[in-house]
Amino acid sequence: MYAAVQAWPDGNSTVARFAAAADRFGFDGLVVRNHHDRRPPSITPDSRERSSTRVIPAVELHGESPAAMSGGVVEFRDTVPILCLHGGTDRRNRFAVEQDRIDVLAHPFSERGTINHILARSAVENAVHIEFNLRPVFHARGGRRVEAIRKLRTLHDVIRQYDAPYVVSSIPRDHLELRTPRACTALGSVLEIDPKWIETGLANWGRIAAKNAEIMDPTYVEPGIQILDRSKRASGDGTDDTLGQDATPDNGRTGEGR
Amino acid sequence: MKPLPKHMRPRWRYLAVSIETWPDASLSRRSFQQACWSAARGLLGDVGSARLDLGVYGFEHADTVAEAVVRTSHQTVPEARAVLACVTHVDGAAVGVRVRGVSGTVKSCEEKYLGRRPEDLREIQVVFDNVQRQAVVRDGLADIRTDGSFVGATTLDFE
């Protein structure tokens, strides 16, 4: 399970401080999802070696309109394992779920935005994970919290109905706001959501990163095909090395041309 | 007034809670208890809050860390966890509340989960983000004073 955080300078705690807290709280790692227009967080080489918590860099694209964020999609897609888009309005939410290069639609309700069945279907087609954001339930009070809970319950039903991909987080901005996985599942229980569903959402961050790390690997070609030996391709001997002789390929592609 | 017969008396569970704050915060048992009750009423309403019947025992605050034992009804431990996770401020000071464990008695709760004495705080001068700043350091963790607030860091961030 992973904690998706906003670290200094976007938040008020450094990556190392978040990592120390996440380690104590039982997370497998951190996803650092700072906004693209802020200075990127720094992780010192020492802290990377000394911490047992895995740190996954991510970027959250931020802008007023989809046109403003389109450039960011192209710029950042190949640089980070997880690319999020700052949702919150109907227009930005729709833009995000229609982009197959976006991994996560972040906080879709932050500015009175909504998610309906049409956006859920687009999210399924383009494998865009919708963020189930618990932050307003933890931090807001009164009417704002009531509205957040109402929208989250609807989102939960829509995600389950259409089997849409999703992630769960509370977007902590400092280490005091970080909540343990058990606290998130306990809050889910109060909202009448299965704790296992919450745990799956927390773990999905890691699955997105693993899938994209495989795609970002320079030897990756397409699902089930990987370059095994670049040196033979460079020598131009005409042999097709996308499938090595001793490889065990996936998806039944074995045997073609042999 | 006579107590209820044993089989009708409420059964309790005791949650070992650690509370982390910024260096300038001051907390008391009363203020933390008020914050817990307020969070319970806000999340679960008056009926839910009465069902949990939260109470705070054995509160100790030393610098940036506090420990407490929070009592709840034996059937409402998950709700109590959710309520404590919603405690974000005590007396206006930002706090981070974490449940370390649950036990059937106060004594076993304190013995198993609490009582770890942190290293003493010390204030040092550090260079952070290319600026000379004051930092409060403890156990490899550092809270760096910036304009009117703190940034959470570790000694690795400025070694």
XYZ file of C-alpha atoms in Angstrom:
417
model
C 0.000 0.000 0.000
C 1.210 3.462 -0.869
C 0.688 6.967 0.462
C 0.320 9.622 -2.246
C 1.713 12.825 -0.743
C 2.637 16.388 -1.683
C 6.119 17.049 -0.368
C 8.173 20.183 0.117
C 8.191 22.664 -1.618
C 4.598 21.886 -2.628
C 3.773 20.679 0.890
C 5.289 21.298 4.321
C 7.372 18.173 4.867
C 10.287 16.820 2.886
C 10.251 13.468 1.113
C 12.635 12.060 3.743
C 10.292 13.086 6.588
C 7.321 11.551 4.798
C 9.337 8.390 4.162
C 10.248 8.093 7.858
C 6.585 8.447 8.834
C 5.340 6.095 6.093
C 7.819 3.450 7.252
C 6.452 3.665 10.835
C 2.846 3.617 9.617
C 3.224 0.394 7.613
C 3.143 1.703 4.054
C 5.111 -0.096 1.337
C 6.098 3.232 -0.180
C 5.353 6.810 -1.072
C 4.085 8.396 -4.258
C 5.325 11.990 -4.394
C 2.769 13.781 -6.568
C 3.773 17.438 -6.536
C 2.269 19.930 -8.981
C 4.245 20.259 -12.193
C 4.523 24.065 -11.958
C 6.284 23.958 -8.553
C 9.952 23.227 -7.991
C 10.371 19.412 -7.918
C 11.045 17.780 -4.542
C 14.569 16.581 -3.868
C 15.599 13.254 -2.465
C 19.172 13.170 -1.242
C 21.142 10.047 -2.253
C 21.734 9.315 1.442
C 18.038 9.316 2.271
C 17.302 6.995 -0.657
C 19.838 4.488 0.687
C 18.902 4.749 4.358
C 15.140 4.588 3.989
C 13.411 1.254 3.530
C 10.399 3.018 2.046
C 10.133 2.954 -1.727
C 9.648 6.424 -3.212
C 7.844 6.717 -6.558
C 8.084 10.082 -8.313
C 4.890 11.379 -9.880
C 3.666 14.650 -11.339
C 0.270 16.268 -10.958
C -0.524 18.460 -13.951
C -2.224 21.666 -12.946
C -3.877 24.308 -15.098
C -7.089 26.228 -15.627
C -8.058 24.550 -18.861
C -7.333 21.338 -20.747
C -5.439 23.308 -23.392
C -3.078 24.571 -20.695
C -2.386 21.000 -19.525
C -2.033 19.271 -22.900
C 1.566 20.366 -23.226
C 2.315 18.977 -19.800
C 0.995 15.560 -20.806
C 3.511 15.393 -23.644
C 6.325 16.864 -21.555
C 5.999 14.646 -18.472
C 4.557 11.359 -19.737
C 7.907 9.700 -20.378
C 9.664 11.124 -17.333
C 7.648 9.731 -14.391
C 6.010 6.375 -13.625
C 2.730 8.030 -12.555
C 1.141 11.043 -14.245
C -1.847 12.646 -12.509
C -4.122 15.385 -13.677
C -5.565 17.939 -11.246
C -9.307 17.520 -11.759
C -12.102 19.219 -9.890
C -14.228 20.720 -12.660
C -16.397 18.817 -15.119
C -14.255 20.074 -18.005
C -10.939 18.926 -16.499
C -12.419 15.630 -15.317
C -13.675 14.852 -18.801
C -10.333 15.830 -20.359
C -8.471 13.532 -17.965
C -10.559 10.395 -18.514
C -10.322 10.809 -22.308
C -6.495 10.780 -22.235
C -4.873 7.360 -22.410
C -1.572 8.926 -21.339
C -2.935 10.061 -17.977
C -2.763 7.542 -15.119
C -4.802 9.228 -12.374
C -7.596 11.783 -12.316
C -6.786 13.556 -9.039
C -9.502 14.850 -6.654
C -12.350 15.054 -9.187
C -14.709 16.841 -6.762
C -12.472 19.620 -5.460
C -14.198 22.442 -7.411
C -17.754 21.126 -7.638
C -16.878 18.678 -10.400
C -18.755 15.386 -10.790
C -18.181 11.876 -12.091
C -20.983 10.134 -13.929
C -21.348 6.860 -15.770
C -20.119 8.372 -19.076
C -16.861 9.529 -17.513
C -16.539 6.189 -15.726
C -16.817 4.332 -19.050
C -14.156 6.599 -20.588
C -11.946 5.982 -17.577
C -12.280 2.231 -18.116
C -11.464 2.515 -21.851
C -8.373 4.662 -21.277
C -7.251 2.998 -18.003
C -7.427 6.284 -16.098
C -7.670 5.698 -12.356
C -10.144 7.902 -10.530
C -8.904 9.149 -7.178
C -11.066 8.357 -4.164
C -9.933 11.308 -2.082
C -10.500 10.981 1.674
C -8.919 14.349 2.530
C -12.166 16.326 2.895
C -13.623 13.632 5.168
C -10.585 13.814 7.460
C -10.209 17.604 7.428
C -13.467 19.323 6.511
C -16.342 19.946 8.868
C -20.062 20.536 8.604
C -21.671 20.973 5.218
C -18.472 20.591 3.213
C -17.806 17.230 4.790
C -21.407 16.111 4.256
C -21.176 17.011 0.581
C -17.832 15.217 0.260
C -19.200 12.041 1.844
C -22.252 12.127 -0.393
C -20.098 12.450 -3.528
C -17.677 9.754 -2.378
C -20.503 7.298 -1.782
C -21.830 7.961 -5.296
C -18.320 7.619 -6.733
C -17.864 4.297 -4.938
C -21.109 2.992 -6.441
C -20.185 4.198 -9.942
C -16.696 2.653 -9.727
C -18.109 -0.682 -8.617
C -20.915 -0.644 -11.185
C -18.628 -0.006 -14.164
C -15.531 -1.704 -12.698
C -13.576 1.510 -13.217
C -9.964 1.701 -12.094
C -9.392 3.750 -8.934
C -6.855 4.744 -6.314
C -7.384 5.856 -2.716
C -5.512 8.605 -0.915
C -5.852 11.431 1.596
C -3.325 13.794 -0.069
C -1.318 14.717 3.041
C 0.696 17.917 2.732
C 2.820 17.340 5.822
C 3.736 14.338 7.959
C 1.081 15.258 10.575
C -1.627 14.791 7.940
C -0.420 11.322 6.950
C -2.937 8.655 7.973
C -2.197 4.980 8.507
C -3.765 2.366 6.195
C -5.803 1.182 9.174
C -7.198 4.685 9.743
C -8.221 4.861 6.060
C -9.971 1.481 6.196
C -11.630 2.426 9.499
C -12.977 5.599 7.900
C -14.125 3.508 4.954
C -16.062 1.276 7.355
C -17.806 4.317 8.836
C -18.764 5.315 5.271
C -20.059 1.741 4.737
C -17.269 0.871 2.295
C -15.532 -2.499 2.487
C -12.051 -2.115 4.072
C -10.626 -4.446 1.406
C -11.799 -2.026 -1.285
C -9.889 0.784 0.437
C -6.768 -1.390 0.762
C -6.930 -2.265 -2.934
C -7.139 1.437 -3.780
C -4.084 2.206 -1.657
C -2.167 -0.613 -3.332
C -3.178 0.394 -6.879
C -0.653 3.234 -6.852
C 2.104 0.641 -6.797
C 0.468 -1.367 -9.591
C 0.301 1.710 -11.851
C 3.975 2.425 -11.214
C 4.970 -1.179 -11.882
C 3.033 -1.284 -15.149
C 4.483 2.016 -16.348
C 8.010 1.115 -15.258
C 7.760 -1.877 -17.545
C 6.534 0.354 -20.409
C 9.228 2.954 -19.746
C 11.933 0.261 -19.838
C 13.974 0.894 -23.035
C 13.743 -2.804 -23.937
C 9.935 -2.784 -23.922
C 8.177 -2.936 -27.331
C 4.549 -3.846 -26.604
C 2.748 -6.149 -24.171
C 4.461 -9.533 -24.217
C 7.392 -8.433 -26.373
C 10.710 -7.233 -25.108
C 14.088 -6.630 -26.747
C 16.551 -9.076 -25.195
C 19.792 -8.210 -26.932
C 20.330 -4.737 -28.357
C 23.852 -5.509 -29.652
C 22.627 -7.839 -32.423
C 20.094 -5.229 -33.560
C 22.853 -2.614 -33.688
C 25.071 -4.894 -35.855
C 22.297 -4.985 -38.501
C 22.636 -8.683 -39.258
C 18.982 -8.741 -40.266
C 17.875 -11.173 -37.583
C 14.745 -10.353 -35.687
C 15.775 -10.201 -32.050
C 12.559 -8.952 -30.558
C 12.063 -12.515 -29.334
C 15.236 -14.185 -28.082
C 15.817 -17.837 -28.947
C 15.704 -18.896 -25.311
C 12.880 -16.577 -24.293
C 9.507 -17.763 -23.161
C 7.242 -15.148 -24.727
C 3.744 -14.236 -23.489
C 0.405 -14.070 -25.286
C 0.959 -17.044 -27.532
C 3.310 -15.184 -29.837
C 5.787 -18.044 -29.696
C 6.392 -20.065 -32.811
C 5.853 -17.248 -35.324
C 8.512 -17.402 -37.986
C 10.382 -20.239 -36.266
C -26.101 4.623 43.828
C -25.356 0.898 43.384
C -23.363 -0.120 40.308
C -24.969 -2.229 37.599
C -24.658 -6.029 37.879
C -21.490 -7.364 36.265
C -23.148 -8.810 33.184
C -24.718 -5.439 32.361
C -21.652 -3.277 32.885
C -20.109 -1.810 29.745
C -16.963 -3.467 28.404
C -14.150 -1.246 27.226
C -11.201 -1.282 24.902
C -8.211 0.990 25.365
C -6.431 2.491 22.368
C -2.778 3.483 22.737
C -2.500 6.770 20.882
C 0.569 8.783 19.923
C 0.171 12.420 18.986
C 2.781 14.359 17.056
C 2.880 18.162 16.921
C 5.058 21.014 15.725
C 7.501 22.343 18.354
C 5.474 25.378 19.418
C 2.319 23.441 20.350
C 1.103 22.936 23.897
C -1.503 20.298 24.598
C -3.363 19.182 27.688
C -5.451 16.142 28.469
C -8.577 18.262 28.648
C -8.003 19.936 25.290
C -7.254 16.597 23.603
C -10.384 15.066 25.119
C -12.460 18.008 23.896
C -11.011 17.550 20.416
C -11.875 13.820 20.452
C -15.453 14.496 21.533
C -15.830 17.207 18.920
C -14.473 14.883 16.199
C -16.849 12.108 17.292
C -19.858 14.432 17.224
C -18.826 15.806 13.841
C -18.294 12.408 12.200
C -20.909 10.250 13.911
C -23.359 12.706 15.447
C -24.588 12.814 19.016
C -25.950 9.257 18.885
C -22.715 7.795 17.548
C -20.640 9.808 19.980
C -22.710 8.460 22.881
C -22.255 4.919 21.573
C -18.459 5.285 21.517
C -18.320 6.999 24.929
C -14.710 8.124 24.383
C -12.552 9.024 27.360
C -8.859 9.965 27.655
C -6.598 8.417 30.293
C -2.942 8.844 31.123
C -2.108 11.786 28.880
C 1.556 12.827 28.685
C 2.986 15.554 26.460
C 6.721 16.136 26.049
C 7.846 18.692 23.437
C 6.620 17.442 20.041
C 5.243 14.058 21.092
C 2.315 13.165 23.323
C 0.923 9.796 24.365
C -2.528 8.963 25.624
C -4.814 6.043 26.303
C -8.270 6.515 24.797
C -11.137 4.411 26.083
C -13.998 3.286 23.859
C -16.789 0.762 23.992
C -15.623 -2.742 23.039
C -17.867 -2.895 19.959
C -16.803 0.427 18.480
C -13.020 0.163 18.025
C -13.089 0.765 14.215
C -15.284 3.836 14.655
C -12.968 5.099 17.388
C -10.011 4.696 15.000
C -11.876 6.709 12.357
C -12.756 9.442 14.862
C -9.167 9.737 16.078
C -7.981 9.969 12.463
C -10.292 12.976 12.071
C -8.657 14.860 14.978
C -6.574 17.367 13.027
C -6.213 20.237 15.520
C -6.145 20.523 19.305
C -6.556 24.032 20.728
C -5.703 25.447 17.306
C -2.450 23.453 17.024
C -2.053 20.975 14.156
C -1.630 17.384 15.378
C -1.024 13.973 13.835
C -2.814 11.234 15.772
C -1.963 7.560 15.319
C -3.357 4.494 17.075
C -0.449 2.240 18.001
C -2.457 -0.649 19.447
C -5.559 -1.785 21.304
C -5.770 -3.584 24.606
C -8.308 -4.665 27.217
C -6.781 -2.783 30.146
C -5.031 0.546 30.587
C -2.022 -1.124 32.193
C -1.389 -3.613 29.361
C -1.974 -0.859 26.810
C 0.699 1.334 28.360
C 3.151 -1.528 28.814
C 2.845 -2.898 25.283
C 2.522 0.224 23.172
C 3.539 3.358 25.060
C 6.317 4.642 27.269
C 9.088 4.996 24.693
C 10.949 8.102 25.801
C 12.117 10.141 22.804
C 15.530 11.783 22.649
C 15.693 15.306 24.112
C 15.039 18.166 21.721
C 17.867 20.406 20.669
C 17.902 23.569 18.591
C 20.605 23.966 15.967
C 21.412 26.224 13.019
C 21.107 24.524 9.632
C 21.244 25.458 5.971
C 17.998 24.387 4.319
C 16.939 25.401 0.832
C 20.085 27.583 0.653
C 18.992 29.672 3.638
C 20.351 29.647 7.199
C 17.530 28.599 9.514
C 16.811 27.425 13.051
C 15.821 23.772 13.426
C 14.510 21.675 16.296
C 16.022 18.187 16.110
C 15.090 14.907 17.805
C 15.794 11.250 16.896
C 17.025 12.138 13.404
C 13.872 14.177 12.690
C 13.968 17.935 12.284
C 11.362 20.695 12.310
C 12.813 23.700 10.512
C 11.514 27.173 11.272
C 10.416 29.055 8.188
C 8.392 32.244 7.894
C 5.861 31.803 10.673
C 5.620 28.025 10.434
C 7.657 24.833 10.278
C 8.808 22.440 7.596
C 9.106 18.783 8.570
C 12.449 17.301 7.553
C 15.133 14.897 8.704
C 18.808 15.365 9.440
C 19.468 13.791 6.011
C 17.972 16.862 4.359
C 20.784 19.109 5.525
C 23.709 16.821 6.425
